GROMACS .gro file of C-alpha atoms in nm:
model
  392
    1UNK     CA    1  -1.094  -0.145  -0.802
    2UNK     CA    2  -1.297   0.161  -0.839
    3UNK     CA    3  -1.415   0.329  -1.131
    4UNK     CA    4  -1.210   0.617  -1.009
    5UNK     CA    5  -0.909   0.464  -0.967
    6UNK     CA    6  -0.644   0.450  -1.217
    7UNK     CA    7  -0.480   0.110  -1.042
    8UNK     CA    8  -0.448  -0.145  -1.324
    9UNK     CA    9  -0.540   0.083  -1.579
   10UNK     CA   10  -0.191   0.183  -1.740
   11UNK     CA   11   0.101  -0.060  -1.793
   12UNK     CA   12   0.503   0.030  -1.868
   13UNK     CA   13   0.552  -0.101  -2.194
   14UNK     CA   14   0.895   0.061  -2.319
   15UNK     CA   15   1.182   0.096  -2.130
   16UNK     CA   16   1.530   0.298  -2.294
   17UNK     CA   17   1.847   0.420  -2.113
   18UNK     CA   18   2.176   0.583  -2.209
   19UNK     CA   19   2.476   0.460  -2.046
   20UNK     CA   20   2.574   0.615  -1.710
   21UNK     CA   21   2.911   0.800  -1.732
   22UNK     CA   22   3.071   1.060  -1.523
   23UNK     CA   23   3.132   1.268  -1.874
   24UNK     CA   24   2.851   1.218  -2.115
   25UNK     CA   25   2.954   1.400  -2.409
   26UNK     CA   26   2.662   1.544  -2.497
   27UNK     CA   27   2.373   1.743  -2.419
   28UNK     CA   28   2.116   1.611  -2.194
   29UNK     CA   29   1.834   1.685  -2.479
   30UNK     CA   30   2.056   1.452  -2.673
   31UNK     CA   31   2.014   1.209  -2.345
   32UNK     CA   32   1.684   1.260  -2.341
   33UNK     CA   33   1.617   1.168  -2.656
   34UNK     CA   34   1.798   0.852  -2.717
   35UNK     CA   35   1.648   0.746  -2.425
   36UNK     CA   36   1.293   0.802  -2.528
   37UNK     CA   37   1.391   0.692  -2.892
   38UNK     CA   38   1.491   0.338  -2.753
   39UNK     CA   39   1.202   0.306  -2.496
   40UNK     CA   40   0.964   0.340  -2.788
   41UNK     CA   41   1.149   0.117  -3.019
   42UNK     CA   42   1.119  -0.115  -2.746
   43UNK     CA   43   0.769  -0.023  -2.665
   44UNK     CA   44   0.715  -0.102  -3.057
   45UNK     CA   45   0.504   0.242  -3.047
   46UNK     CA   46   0.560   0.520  -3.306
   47UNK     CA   47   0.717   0.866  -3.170
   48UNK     CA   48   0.389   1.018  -3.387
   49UNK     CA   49   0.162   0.812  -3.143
   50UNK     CA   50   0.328   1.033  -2.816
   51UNK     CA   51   0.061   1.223  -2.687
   52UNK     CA   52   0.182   1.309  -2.307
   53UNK     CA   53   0.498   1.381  -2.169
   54UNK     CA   54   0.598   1.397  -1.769
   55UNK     CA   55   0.932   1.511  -1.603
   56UNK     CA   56   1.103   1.662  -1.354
   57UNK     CA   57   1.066   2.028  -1.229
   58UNK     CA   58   1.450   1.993  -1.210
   59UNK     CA   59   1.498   1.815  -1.569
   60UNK     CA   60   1.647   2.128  -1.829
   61UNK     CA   61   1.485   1.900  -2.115
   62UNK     CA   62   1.141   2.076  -2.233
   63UNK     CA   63   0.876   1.871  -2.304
   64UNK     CA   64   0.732   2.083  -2.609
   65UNK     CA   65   1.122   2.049  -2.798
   66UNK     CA   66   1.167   1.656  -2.695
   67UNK     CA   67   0.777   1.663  -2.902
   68UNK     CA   68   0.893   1.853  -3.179
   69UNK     CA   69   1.243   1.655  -3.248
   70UNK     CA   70   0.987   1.335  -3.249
   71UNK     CA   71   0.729   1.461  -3.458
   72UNK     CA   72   0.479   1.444  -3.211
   73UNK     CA   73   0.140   1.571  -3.364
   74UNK     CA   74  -0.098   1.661  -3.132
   75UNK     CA   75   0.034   1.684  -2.778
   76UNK     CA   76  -0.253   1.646  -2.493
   77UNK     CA   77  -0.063   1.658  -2.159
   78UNK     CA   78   0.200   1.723  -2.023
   79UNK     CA   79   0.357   1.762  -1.592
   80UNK     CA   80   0.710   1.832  -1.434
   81UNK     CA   81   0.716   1.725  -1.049
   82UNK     CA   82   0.911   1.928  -0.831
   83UNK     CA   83   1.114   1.796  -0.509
   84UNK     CA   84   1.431   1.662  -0.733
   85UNK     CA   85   1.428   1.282  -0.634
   86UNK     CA   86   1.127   1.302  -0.447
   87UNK     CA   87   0.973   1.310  -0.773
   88UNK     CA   88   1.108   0.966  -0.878
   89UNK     CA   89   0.793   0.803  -0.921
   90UNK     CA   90   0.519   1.060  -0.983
   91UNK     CA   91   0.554   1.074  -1.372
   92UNK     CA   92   0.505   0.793  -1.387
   93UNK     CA   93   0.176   0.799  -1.163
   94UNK     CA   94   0.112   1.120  -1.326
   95UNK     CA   95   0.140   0.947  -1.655
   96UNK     CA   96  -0.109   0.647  -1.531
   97UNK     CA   97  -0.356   0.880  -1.476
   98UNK     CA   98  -0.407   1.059  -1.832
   99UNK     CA   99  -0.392   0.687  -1.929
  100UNK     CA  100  -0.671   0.600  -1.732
  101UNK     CA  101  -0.883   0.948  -1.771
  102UNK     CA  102  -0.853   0.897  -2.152
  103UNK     CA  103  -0.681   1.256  -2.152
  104UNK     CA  104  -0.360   1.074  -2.334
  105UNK     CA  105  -0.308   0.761  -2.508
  106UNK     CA  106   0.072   0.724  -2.490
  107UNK     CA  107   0.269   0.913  -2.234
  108UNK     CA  108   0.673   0.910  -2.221
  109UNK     CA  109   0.848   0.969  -1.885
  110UNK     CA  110   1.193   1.096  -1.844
  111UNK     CA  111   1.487   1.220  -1.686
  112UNK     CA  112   1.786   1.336  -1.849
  113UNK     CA  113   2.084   1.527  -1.675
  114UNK     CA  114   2.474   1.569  -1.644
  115UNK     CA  115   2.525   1.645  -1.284
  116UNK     CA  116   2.887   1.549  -1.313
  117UNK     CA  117   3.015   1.670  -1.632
  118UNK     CA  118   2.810   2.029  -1.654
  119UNK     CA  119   2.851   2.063  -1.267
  120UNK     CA  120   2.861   1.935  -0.964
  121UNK     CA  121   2.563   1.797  -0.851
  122UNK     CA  122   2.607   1.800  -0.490
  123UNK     CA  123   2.869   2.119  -0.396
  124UNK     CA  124   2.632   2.348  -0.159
  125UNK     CA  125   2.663   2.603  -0.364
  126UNK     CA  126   2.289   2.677  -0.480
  127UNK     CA  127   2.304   3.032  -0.523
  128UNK     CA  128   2.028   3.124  -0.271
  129UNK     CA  129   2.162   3.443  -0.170
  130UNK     CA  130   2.100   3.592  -0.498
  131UNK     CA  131   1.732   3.411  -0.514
  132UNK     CA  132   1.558   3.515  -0.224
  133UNK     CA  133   1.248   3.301  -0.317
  134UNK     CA  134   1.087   3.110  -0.015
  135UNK     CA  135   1.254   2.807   0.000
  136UNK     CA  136   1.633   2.962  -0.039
  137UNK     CA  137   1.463   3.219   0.254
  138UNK     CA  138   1.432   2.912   0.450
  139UNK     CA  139   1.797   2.721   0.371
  140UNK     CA  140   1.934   3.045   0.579
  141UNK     CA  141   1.808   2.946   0.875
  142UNK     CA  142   2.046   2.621   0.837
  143UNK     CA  143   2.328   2.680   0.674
  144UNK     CA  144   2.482   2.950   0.892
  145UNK     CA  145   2.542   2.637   1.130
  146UNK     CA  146   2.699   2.460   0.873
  147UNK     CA  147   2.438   2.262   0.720
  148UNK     CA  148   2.522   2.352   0.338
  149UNK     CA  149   2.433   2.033   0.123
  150UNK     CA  150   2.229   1.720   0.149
  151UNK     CA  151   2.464   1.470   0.312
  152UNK     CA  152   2.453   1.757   0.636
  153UNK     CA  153   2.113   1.754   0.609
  154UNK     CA  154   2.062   1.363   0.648
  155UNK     CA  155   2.304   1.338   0.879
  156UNK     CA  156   2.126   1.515   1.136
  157UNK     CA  157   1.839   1.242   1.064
  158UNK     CA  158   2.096   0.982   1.110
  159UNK     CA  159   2.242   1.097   1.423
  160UNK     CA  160   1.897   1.091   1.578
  161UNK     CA  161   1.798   0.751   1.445
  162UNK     CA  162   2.131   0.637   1.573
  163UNK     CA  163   2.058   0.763   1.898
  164UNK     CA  164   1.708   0.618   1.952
  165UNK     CA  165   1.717   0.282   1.771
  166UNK     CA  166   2.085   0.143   1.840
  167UNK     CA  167   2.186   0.164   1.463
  168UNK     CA  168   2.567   0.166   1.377
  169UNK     CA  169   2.761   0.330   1.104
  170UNK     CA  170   2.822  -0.063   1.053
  171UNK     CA  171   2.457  -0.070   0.952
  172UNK     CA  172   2.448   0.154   0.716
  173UNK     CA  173   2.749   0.012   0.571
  174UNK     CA  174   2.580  -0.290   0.523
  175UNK     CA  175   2.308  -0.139   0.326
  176UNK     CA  176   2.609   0.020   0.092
  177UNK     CA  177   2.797  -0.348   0.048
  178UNK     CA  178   2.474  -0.543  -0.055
  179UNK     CA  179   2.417  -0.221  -0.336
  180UNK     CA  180   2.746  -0.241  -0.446
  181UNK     CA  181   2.756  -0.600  -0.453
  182UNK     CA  182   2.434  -0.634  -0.722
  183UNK     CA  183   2.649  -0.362  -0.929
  184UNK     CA  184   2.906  -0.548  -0.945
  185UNK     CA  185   2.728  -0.776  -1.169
  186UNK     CA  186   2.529  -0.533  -1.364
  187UNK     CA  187   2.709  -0.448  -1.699
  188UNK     CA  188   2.511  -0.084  -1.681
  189UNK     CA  189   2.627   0.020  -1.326
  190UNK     CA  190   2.903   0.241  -1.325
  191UNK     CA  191   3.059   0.031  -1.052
  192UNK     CA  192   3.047  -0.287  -1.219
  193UNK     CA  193   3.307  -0.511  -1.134
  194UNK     CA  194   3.423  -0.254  -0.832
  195UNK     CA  195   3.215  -0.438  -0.499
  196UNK     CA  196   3.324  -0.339  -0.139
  197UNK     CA  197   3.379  -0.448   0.175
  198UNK     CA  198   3.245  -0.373   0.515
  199UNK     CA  199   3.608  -0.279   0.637
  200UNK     CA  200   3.686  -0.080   0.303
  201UNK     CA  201   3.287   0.139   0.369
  202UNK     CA  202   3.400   0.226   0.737
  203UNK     CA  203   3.801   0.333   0.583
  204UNK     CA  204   3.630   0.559   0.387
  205UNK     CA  205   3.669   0.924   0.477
  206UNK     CA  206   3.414   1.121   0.631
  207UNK     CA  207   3.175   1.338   0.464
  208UNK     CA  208   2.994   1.435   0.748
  209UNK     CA  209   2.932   1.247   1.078
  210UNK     CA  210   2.767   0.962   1.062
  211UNK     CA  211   2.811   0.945   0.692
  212UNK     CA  212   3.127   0.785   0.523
  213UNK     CA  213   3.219   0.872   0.127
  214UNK     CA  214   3.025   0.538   0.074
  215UNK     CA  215   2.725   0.611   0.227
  216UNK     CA  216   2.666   0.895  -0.003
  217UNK     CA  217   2.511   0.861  -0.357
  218UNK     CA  218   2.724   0.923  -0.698
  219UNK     CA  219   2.687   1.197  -0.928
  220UNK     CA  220   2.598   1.075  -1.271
  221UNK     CA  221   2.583   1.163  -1.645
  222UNK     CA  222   2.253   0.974  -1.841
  223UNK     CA  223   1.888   0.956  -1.911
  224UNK     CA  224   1.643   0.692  -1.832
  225UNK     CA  225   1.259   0.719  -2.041
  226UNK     CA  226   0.930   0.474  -2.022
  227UNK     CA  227   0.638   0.475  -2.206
  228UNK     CA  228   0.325   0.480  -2.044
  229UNK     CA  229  -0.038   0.297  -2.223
  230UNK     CA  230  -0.344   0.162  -2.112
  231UNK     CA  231  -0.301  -0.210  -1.987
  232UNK     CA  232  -0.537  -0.308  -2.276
  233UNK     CA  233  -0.335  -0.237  -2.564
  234UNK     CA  234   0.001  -0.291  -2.367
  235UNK     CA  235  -0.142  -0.703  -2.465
  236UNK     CA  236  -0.075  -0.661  -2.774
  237UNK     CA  237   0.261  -0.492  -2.797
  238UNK     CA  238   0.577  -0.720  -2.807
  239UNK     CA  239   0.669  -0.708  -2.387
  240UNK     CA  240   0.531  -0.823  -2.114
  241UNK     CA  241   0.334  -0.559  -1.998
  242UNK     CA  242   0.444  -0.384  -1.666
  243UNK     CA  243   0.136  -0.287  -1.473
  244UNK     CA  244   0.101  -0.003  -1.272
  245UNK     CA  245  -0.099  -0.136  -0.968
  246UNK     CA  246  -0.036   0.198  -0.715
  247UNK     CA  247   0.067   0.528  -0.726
  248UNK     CA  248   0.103   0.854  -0.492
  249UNK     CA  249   0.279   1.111  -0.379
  250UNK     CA  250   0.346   1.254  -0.006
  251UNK     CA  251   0.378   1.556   0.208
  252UNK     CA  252   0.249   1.559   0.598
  253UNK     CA  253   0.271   1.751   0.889
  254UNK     CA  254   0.579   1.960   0.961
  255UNK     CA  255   0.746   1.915   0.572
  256UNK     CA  256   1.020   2.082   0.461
  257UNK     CA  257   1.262   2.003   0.217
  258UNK     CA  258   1.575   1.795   0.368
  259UNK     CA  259   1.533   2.010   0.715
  260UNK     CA  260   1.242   1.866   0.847
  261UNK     CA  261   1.390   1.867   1.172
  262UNK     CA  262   1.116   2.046   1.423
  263UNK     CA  263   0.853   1.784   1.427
  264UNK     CA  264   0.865   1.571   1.741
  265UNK     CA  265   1.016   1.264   1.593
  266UNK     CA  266   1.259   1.296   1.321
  267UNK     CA  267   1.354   0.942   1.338
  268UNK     CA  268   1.077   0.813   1.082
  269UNK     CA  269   0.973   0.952   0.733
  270UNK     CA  270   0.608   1.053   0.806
  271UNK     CA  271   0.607   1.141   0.399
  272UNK     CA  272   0.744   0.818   0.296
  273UNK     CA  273   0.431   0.652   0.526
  274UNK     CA  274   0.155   0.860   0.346
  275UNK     CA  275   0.255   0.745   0.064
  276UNK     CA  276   0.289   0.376   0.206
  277UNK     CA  277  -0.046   0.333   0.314
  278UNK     CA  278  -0.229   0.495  -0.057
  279UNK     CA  279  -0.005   0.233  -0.235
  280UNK     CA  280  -0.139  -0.053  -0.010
  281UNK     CA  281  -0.472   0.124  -0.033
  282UNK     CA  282  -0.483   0.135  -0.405
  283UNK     CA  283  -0.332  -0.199  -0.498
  284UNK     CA  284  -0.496  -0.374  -0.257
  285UNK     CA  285  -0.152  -0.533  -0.132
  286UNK     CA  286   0.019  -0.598   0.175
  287UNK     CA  287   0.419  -0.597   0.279
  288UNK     CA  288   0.429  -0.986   0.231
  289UNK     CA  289   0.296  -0.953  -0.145
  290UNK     CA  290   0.644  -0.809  -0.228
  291UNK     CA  291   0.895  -1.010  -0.407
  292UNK     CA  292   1.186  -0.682  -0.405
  293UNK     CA  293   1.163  -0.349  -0.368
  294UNK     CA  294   1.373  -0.041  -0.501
  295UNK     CA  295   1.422   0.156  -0.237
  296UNK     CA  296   1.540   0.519  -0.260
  297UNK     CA  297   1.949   0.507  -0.176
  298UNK     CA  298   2.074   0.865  -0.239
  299UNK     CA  299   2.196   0.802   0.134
  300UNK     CA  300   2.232   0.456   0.318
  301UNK     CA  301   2.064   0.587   0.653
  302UNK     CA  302   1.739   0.645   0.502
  303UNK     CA  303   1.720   0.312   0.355
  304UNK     CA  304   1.636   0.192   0.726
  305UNK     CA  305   1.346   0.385   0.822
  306UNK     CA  306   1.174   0.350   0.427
  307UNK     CA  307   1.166  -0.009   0.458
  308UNK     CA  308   1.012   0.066   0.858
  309UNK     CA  309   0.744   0.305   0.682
  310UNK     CA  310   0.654   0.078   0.469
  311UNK     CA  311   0.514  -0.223   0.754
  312UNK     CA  312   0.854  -0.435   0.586
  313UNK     CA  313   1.006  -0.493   0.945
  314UNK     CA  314   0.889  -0.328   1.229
  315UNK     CA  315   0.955   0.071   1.366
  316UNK     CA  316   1.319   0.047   1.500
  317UNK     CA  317   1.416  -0.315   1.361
  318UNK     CA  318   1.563  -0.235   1.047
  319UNK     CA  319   1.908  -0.263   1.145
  320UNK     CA  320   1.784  -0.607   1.282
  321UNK     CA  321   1.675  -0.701   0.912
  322UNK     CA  322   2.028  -0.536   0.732
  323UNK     CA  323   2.244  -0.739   0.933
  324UNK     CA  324   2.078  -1.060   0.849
  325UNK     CA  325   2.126  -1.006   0.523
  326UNK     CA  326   1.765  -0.993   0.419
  327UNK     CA  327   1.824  -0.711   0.156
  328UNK     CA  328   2.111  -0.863  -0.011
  329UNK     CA  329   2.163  -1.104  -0.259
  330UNK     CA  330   1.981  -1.431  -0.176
  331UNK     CA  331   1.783  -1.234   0.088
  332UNK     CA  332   1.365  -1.295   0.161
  333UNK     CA  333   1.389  -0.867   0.001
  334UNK     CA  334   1.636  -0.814  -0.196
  335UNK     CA  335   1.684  -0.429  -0.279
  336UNK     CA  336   1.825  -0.249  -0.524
  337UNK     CA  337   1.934  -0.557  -0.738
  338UNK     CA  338   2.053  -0.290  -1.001
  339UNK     CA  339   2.285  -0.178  -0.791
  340UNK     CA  340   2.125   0.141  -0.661
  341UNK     CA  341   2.182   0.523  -0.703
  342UNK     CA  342   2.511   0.429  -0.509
  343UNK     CA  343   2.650   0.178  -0.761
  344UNK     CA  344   2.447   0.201  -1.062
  345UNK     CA  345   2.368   0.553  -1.147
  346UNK     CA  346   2.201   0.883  -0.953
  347UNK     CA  347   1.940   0.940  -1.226
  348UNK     CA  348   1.733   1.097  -0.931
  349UNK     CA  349   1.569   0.779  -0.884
  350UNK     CA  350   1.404   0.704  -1.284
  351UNK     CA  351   1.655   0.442  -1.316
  352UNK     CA  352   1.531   0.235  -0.992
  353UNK     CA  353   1.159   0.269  -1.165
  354UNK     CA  354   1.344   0.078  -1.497
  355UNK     CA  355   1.484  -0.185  -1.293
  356UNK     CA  356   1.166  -0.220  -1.124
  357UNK     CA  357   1.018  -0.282  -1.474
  358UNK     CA  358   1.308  -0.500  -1.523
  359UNK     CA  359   1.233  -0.766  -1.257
  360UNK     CA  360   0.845  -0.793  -1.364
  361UNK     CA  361   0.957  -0.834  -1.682
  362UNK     CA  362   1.182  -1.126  -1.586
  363UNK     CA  363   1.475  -0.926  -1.810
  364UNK     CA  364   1.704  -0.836  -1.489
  365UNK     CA  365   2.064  -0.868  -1.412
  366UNK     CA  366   2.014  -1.006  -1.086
  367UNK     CA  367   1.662  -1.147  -1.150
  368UNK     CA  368   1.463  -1.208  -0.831
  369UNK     CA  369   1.275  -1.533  -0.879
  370UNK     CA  370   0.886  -1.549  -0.909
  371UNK     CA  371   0.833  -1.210  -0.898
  372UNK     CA  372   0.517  -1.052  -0.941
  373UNK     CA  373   0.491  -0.754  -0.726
  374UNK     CA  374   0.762  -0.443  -0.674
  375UNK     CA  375   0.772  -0.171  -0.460
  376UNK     CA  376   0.944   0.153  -0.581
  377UNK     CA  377   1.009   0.488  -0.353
  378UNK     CA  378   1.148   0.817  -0.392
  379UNK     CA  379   1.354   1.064  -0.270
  380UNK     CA  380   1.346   1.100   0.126
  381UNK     CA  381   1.408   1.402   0.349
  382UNK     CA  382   1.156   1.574   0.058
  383UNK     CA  383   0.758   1.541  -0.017
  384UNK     CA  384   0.839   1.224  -0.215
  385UNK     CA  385   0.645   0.963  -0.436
  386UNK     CA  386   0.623   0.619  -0.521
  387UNK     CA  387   0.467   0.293  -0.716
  388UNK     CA  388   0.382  -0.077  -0.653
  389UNK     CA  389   0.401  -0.222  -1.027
  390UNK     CA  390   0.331  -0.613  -1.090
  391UNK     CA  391   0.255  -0.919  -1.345
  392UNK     CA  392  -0.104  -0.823  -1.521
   0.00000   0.00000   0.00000
């Protein structure tokens, strides 16, 4: 490790979550906080000690009114990442690095929302006529043709990856099963006790071609919050600390958000493999030094070419690796052992970073034996993020 490099610096050392509903109840400041409230009871930290806050661009929870209902005193930083669930992990790398710089001594992640009760999450219906900023400029060169929300968008990707690499809509069934399977026996997941079958994933109706109802992510009412300190006093507080070994985010050549589809291969996730290597790079790890991984599921085709950017099978052999089974329960990977954003919760990702924490801690549901090292990603189709955090 360098002396400029925040790897092992910063540990997770309080984790809190609401339940995850379709109709909350409340509002999602109320989320927030009772999230953050039990991640520092369990952190055994003070809310006075909070000095640092990171978020979402996308989260409606402030970071200066989440200080003052705490009683924060003196607050020293504070960052929202933009990119919705591409920003999964990068608070909490954000969050590593005041750590590290000395800029804060405790920083609280979060992400609070009701995508289900206040609206619906996933409709199309953005607005972007009536917000002619650059981005909604750029949707209107794709939804004339029909591509008006994220499961169009993917599907394209799908299509193609279909096409080149001899996946099936089987295939990404099987990556929907296995999820639904590990929620079945988590008391949080909104699906528990509600598994599926491969016959019952390819009955379900279309949403758009190749994806089925069941390949598509939920949309969910909770909050998820961690608290961030350096890995020296995180020894002395009442966990087991939860080290933050990597970090980054990723954008590359050709990036745009969900329509990424005029480079010359839209079969990978060039993003997702920036991001890939600086993890290795940082942690000094390789694929085989990972005991699970959490790997972004807001759609079951993009599971494939994550775990294909990240050196876990080879480019075009994840299908080969899904229908052995290898990312299912008892598999040599097993993903997602929450239960995913597909059976667990869509918290845009911040709840695969808590079971992450979960399985180093030794604390999950459907612990994975031994481990020591877990790889976490982030939203796909979007400049995206994610973490490697391990055992100190």
């Amino acid at each position: 490790m360098t002396d400029s490099s925040f790897s092992g610096r910063a540990a997770i050392v309080g984790l809190g979550a609401t339940e995850f509903s379709k109709n909350s109840g409340r509002t999602e400041l109320r989320l927030a906080l009772e999230a953050t409230l039990g991640a520092l009871k369990d952190a055994g930290i003070d809310p006075s000690e909070v000095e640092g806050f990171s978020s979402y661009s996308v989260d409606k929870v402030p970071e200066y009114e989440i200080a003052r209902l705490l009683g924060c005193k003196d607050v020293k930083f504070f960052s929202q990442v933009p990119h919705g669930g591409g920003a999964a992990c990068g608070p909490v790398m954000h969050a590593a690095m005041a750590v590290a710089t000395g800029v804060a001594k405790v920083v609280v992640v979060y992400r609070a929302m009701n995508e289900r009760s206040w609206y619906r999450f996933g409709t199309g219906t953005y607005g972007f006529a009536s917000t002619p900023i650059f981005e909604n400029v750029n949707y209107g060169w794709y939804m004339p043709h029909g591509f008006h929300t994220p499961a169009a968008w993917v599907g394209m990707f799908a299509q193609r990856y279909m096409h080149t690499y001899g996946a099936t809509s089987e295939d990404f069934g099987r990556v929907a099963v296995a999820v639904r399977d590990f929620a079945a026996t988590n008391p949080a997941a909104f699906f528990h006790g509600k598994p599926i079958t491969l016959e019952e994933h390819q009955a379900s109706r279309w949403i758009c071609e190749p994806l089925h109802l069941l390949d598509c992510c939920q949309e969910s009412d909770g909050a998820v919050a961690m608290v961030i300190t350096s890995a020296e006093r995180a020894r002395d507080l009442p966990n087991k600390p939860v080290v933050i070994k990597a970090g980054s985010q990723g954008i590359t050549s050709g990036q745009q958000i969900m329509t990424s589809f005029y480079r010359d291969d839209i079969t990978g996730l060039p993003e997702m493999g920036v991001v890939a290597r600086e993890l290795y790079r940082q942690s000094g790890l390789a694929p085989d030094d990972l005991q699970t991984a959490v790997i972004y599921d807001h759609f079951t085709p993009f599971v494939l070419p994550q775990l294909e950017e990240f050196g876990l099978v080879p480019r075009g052999e994840a299908k080969e690796f899904i229908r052995a089974g290898h990312h299912a329960r008892g598999g040599k990977l097993p993903i997602n052992t929450h239960g995913g954003q597909l059976g667990e919760a869509y918290i845009h990702g911040m709840n695969g970073v808590a079971e992450a924490v979960r399985q180093v801690r030794g604390s999950a549901v459907n612990q994975v034996d031994d481990v020591r090292n877990v790889l976490v990603t982030a939203g796909t189709g979007v400049p995206t993020s994610g973490l490697i955090l391990g055992a100190a």
